[in-house]
Short mmCIF file of C-alpha atoms in Angstrom, two decimals:
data_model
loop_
_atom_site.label_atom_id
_atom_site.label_comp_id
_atom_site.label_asym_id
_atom_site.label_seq_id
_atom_site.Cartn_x
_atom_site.Cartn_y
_atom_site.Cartn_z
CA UNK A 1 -18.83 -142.79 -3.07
CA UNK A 2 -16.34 -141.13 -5.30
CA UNK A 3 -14.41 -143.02 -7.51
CA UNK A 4 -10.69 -142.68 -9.26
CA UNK A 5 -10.04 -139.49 -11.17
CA UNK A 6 -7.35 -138.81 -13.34
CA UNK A 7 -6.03 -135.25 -14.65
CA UNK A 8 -5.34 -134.34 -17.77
CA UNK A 9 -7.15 -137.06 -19.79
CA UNK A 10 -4.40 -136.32 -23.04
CA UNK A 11 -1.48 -134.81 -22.79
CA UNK A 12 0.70 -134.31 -25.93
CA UNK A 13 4.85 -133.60 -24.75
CA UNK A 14 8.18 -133.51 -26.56
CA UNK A 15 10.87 -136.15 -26.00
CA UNK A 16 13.15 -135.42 -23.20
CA UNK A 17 10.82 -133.33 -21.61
CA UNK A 18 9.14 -134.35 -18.13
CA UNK A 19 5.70 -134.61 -17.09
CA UNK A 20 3.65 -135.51 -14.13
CA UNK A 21 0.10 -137.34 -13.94
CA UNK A 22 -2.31 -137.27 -11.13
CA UNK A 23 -4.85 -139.90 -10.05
CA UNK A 24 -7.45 -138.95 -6.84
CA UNK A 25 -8.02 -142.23 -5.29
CA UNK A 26 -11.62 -143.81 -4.27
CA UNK A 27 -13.09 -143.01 -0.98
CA UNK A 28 -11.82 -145.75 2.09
CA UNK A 29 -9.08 -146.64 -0.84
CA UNK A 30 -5.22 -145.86 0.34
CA UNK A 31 -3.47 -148.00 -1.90
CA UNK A 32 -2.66 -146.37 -5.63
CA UNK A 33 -0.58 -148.24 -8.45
CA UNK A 34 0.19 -146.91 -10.96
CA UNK A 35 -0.13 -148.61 -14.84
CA UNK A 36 1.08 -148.09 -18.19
CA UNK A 37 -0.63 -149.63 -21.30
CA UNK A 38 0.57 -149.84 -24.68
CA UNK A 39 -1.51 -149.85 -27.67
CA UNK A 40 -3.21 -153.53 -27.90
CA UNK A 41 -1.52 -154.98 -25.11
CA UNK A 42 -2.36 -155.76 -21.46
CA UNK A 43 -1.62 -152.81 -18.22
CA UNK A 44 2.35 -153.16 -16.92
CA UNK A 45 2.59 -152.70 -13.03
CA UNK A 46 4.48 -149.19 -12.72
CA UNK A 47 4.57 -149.03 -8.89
CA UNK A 48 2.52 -148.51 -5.76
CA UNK A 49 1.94 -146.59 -2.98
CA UNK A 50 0.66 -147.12 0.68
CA UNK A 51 1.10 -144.62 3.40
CA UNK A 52 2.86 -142.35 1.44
CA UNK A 53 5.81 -144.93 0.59
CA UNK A 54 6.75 -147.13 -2.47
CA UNK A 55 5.23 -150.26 -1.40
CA UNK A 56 6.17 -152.53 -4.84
CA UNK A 57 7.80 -151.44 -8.33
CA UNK A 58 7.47 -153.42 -11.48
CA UNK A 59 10.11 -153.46 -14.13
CA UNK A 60 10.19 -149.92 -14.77
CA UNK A 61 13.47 -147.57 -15.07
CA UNK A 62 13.80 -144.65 -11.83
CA UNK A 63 12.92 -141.79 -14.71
CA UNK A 64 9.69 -143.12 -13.82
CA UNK A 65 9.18 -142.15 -9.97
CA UNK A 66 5.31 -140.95 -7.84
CA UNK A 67 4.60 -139.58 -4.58
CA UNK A 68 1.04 -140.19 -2.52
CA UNK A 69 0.23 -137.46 -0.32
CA UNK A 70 -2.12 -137.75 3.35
CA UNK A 71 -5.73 -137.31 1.13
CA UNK A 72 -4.23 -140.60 -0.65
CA UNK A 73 -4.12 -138.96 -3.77
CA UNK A 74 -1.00 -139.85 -6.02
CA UNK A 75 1.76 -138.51 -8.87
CA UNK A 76 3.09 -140.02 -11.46
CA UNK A 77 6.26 -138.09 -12.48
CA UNK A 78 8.59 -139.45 -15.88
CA UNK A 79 11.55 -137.71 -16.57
CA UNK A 80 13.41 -137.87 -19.59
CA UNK A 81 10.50 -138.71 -21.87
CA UNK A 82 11.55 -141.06 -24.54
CA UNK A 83 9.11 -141.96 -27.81
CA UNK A 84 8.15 -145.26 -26.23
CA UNK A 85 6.90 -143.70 -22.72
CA UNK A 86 3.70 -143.02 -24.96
CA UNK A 87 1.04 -144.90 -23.71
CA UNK A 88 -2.27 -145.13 -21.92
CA UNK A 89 -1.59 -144.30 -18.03
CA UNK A 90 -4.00 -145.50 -15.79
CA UNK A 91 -4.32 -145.59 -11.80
CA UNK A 92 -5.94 -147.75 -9.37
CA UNK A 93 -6.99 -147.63 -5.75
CA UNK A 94 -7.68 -149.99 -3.62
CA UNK A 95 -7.69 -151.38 0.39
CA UNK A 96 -4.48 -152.91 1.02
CA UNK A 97 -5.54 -156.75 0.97
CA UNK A 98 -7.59 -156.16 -2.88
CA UNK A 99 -10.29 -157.90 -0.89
CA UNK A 100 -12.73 -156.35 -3.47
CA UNK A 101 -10.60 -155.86 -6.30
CA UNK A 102 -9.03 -152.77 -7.70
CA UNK A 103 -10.98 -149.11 -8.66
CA UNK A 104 -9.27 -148.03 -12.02
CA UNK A 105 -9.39 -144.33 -13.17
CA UNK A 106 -10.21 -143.67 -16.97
CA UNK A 107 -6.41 -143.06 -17.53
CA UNK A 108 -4.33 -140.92 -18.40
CA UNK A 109 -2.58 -140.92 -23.18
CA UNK A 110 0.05 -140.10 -23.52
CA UNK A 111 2.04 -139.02 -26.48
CA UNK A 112 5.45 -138.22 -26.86
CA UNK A 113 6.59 -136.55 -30.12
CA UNK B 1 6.59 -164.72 -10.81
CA UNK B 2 3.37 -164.56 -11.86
CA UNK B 3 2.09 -164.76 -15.45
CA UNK B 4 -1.18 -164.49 -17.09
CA UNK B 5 -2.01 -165.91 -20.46
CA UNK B 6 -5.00 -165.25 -22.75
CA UNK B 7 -4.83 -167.40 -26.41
CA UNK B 8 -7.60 -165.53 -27.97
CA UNK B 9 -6.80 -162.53 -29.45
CA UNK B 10 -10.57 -161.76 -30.34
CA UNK B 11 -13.89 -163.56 -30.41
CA UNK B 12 -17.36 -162.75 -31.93
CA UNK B 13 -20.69 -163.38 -30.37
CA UNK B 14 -24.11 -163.24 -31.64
CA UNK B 15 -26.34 -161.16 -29.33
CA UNK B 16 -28.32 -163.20 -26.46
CA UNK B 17 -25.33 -165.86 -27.04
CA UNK B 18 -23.16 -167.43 -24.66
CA UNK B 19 -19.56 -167.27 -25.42
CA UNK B 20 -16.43 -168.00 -22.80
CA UNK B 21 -13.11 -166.98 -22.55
CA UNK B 22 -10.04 -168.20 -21.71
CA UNK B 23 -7.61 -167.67 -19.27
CA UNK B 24 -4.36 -169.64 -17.89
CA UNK B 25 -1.96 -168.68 -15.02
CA UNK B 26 1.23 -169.21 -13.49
CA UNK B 27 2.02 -168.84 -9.63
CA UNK B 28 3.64 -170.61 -7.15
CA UNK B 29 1.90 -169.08 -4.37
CA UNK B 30 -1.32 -170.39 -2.45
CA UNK B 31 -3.12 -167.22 -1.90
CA UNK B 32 -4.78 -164.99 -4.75
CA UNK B 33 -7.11 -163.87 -6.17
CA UNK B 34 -8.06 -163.69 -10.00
CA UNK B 35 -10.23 -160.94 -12.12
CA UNK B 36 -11.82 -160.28 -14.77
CA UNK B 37 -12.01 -156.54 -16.03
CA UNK B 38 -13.73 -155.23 -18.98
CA UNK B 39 -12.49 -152.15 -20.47
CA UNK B 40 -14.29 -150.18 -23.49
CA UNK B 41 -13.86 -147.81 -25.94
CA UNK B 42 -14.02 -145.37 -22.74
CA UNK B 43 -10.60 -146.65 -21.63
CA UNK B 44 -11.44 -147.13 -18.04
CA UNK B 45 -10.99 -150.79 -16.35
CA UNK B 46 -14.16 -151.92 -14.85
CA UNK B 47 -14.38 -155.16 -12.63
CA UNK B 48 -16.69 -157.77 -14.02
CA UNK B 49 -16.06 -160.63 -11.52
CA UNK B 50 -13.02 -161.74 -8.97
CA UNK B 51 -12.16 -165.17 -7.40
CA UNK B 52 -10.18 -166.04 -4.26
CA UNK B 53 -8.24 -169.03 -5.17
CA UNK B 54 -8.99 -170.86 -1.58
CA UNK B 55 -12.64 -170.69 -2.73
CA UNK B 56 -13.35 -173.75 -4.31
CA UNK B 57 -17.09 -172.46 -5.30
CA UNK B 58 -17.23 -170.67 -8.97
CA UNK B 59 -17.40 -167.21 -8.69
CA UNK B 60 -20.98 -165.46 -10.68
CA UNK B 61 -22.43 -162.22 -10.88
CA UNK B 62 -25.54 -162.13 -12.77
CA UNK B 63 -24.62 -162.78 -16.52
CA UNK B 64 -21.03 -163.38 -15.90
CA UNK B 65 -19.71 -166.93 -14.15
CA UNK B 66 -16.07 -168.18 -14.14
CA UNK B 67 -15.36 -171.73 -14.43
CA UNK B 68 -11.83 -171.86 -12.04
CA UNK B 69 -10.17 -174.80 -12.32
CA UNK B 70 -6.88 -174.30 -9.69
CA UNK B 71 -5.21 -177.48 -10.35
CA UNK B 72 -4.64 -176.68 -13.65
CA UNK B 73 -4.38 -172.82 -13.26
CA UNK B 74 -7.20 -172.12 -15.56
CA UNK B 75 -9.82 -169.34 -14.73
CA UNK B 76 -12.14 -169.01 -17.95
CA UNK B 77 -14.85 -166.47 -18.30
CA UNK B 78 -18.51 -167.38 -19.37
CA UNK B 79 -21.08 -164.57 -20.44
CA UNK B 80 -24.12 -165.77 -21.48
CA UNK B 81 -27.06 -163.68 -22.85
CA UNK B 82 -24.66 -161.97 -24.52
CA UNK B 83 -25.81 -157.90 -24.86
CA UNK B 84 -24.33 -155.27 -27.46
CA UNK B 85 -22.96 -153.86 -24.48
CA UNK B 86 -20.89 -155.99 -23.59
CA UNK B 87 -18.29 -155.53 -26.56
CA UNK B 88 -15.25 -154.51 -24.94
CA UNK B 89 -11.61 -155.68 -24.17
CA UNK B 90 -11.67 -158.55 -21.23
CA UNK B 91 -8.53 -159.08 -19.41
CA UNK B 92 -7.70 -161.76 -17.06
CA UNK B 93 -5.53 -160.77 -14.16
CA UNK B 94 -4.29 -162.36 -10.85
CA UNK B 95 -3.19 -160.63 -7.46
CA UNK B 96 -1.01 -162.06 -4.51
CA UNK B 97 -3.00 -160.89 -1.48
CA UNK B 98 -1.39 -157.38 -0.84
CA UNK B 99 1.27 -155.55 0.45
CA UNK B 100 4.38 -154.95 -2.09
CA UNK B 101 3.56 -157.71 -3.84
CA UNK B 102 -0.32 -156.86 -4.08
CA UNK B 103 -0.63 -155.52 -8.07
CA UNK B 104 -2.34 -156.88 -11.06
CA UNK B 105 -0.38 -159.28 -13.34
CA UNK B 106 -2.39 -158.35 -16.80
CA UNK B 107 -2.95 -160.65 -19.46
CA UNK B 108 -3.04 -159.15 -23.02
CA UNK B 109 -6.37 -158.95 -23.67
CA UNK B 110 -9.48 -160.67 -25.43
CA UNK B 111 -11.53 -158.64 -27.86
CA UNK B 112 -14.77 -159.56 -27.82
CA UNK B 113 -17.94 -158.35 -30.40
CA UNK B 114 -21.50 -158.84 -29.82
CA UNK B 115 -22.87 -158.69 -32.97
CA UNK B 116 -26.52 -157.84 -33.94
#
């Protein structure tokens, strides 16, 4: 079984620029959230997707938006990068009921310059 | 809401040790569930052990037990023969049981050595 993959691993961009992340979710998995994690602090819920919809957003502004496509895989697209969008990314599939938990992806820095 | 809340910034261990951590919540739901991940150097979040809050019976997986107490929303972490391998960050998280509201609530994080 496969787990979560996410491309690039670092990613270096200038403010105001965009970028997009992408997370390929675990086999059986069709739920992805996405996560962003400051330096010493905890993961923030971003959003999630299930069957291709936003399915849950936490308290993040619409500069920050995703897609999931049929395979399940997902995007991460933020607009308008700002110097405090620089942060660990990481994504995480699961069933829809997290029955067994959530499979997390090695993540995805971050920095904006 | 839900909130997660983890009072020890970091915590040493001698190797072959037992050490716990702590963990409160806050939820006015019924259902859950509760986790503990691990997450190294390597950056990835790995799943040490998970609870379902209607389970009354302490989750354990080999080295790794919880000690849930539900009435008072506290979901501690024990890991006893502590290995070198085992020095990470631990974060305590909860989870309503899916659907939009089915994402982690993180804590901020324990930092744990095992020293030599």
């Amino acid at each position: 079984e496969t787990g979560v993959t996410q491309s690039p691993t670092h990613l270096i961009k200038t403010r105001g620029q965009q970028v997009t992340l992408r997370c390929s979710s675990q086999s059986g998995h069709n739920t992805v959230s996405w996560y962003q994690q400051a330096l010493g602090q905890g993961p923030q819920f971003i959003f999630q997707y299930y069957r291709e919809e936003e399915n849950g957003r936490g308290n993040f502004p619409p500069r920050f938006s995703g897609l999931q496509f049929p395979n399940y895989s997902s995007e991460l697209n933020v607009n308008a990068l700002e110097l405090d969008d620089s942060a660990l990314y990481l994504c995480a599939s699961s069933t829809p009921v997290p029955v067994y938990g959530y499979t997390f992806g090695s993540g995805t820095r971050l920095t904006v310059v | 809401a839900q909130t997660v809340t983890q009072s020890q910034p970091e915590m040493s261990v001698q190797e072959a040790e037992t050490v716990t951590l702590s963990c409160t919540y806050d939820t006015s739901e019924n259902n859950y569930y509760l986790f503990w991940y691990k997450q190294p150097p390597s950056r990835q979040m790995i799943l040490v052990i998970r609870q379902e809050a209607y389970k009354q019976q302490n989750a354990t997986e080999n080295r790794f037990s919880v000690n849930f107490q539900k009435a008072a929303k506290s979901f501690s972490l024990k890991i006893s023969d502590s290995q070198l391998g085992d020095t990470a960050m631990y974060f305590c998280a909860s989870s309503l049981y899916g659907g939009s509201q089915g994402n982690l609530i993180f804590g901020k994080g324990t930092k744990l050595s095992v020293k030599p």
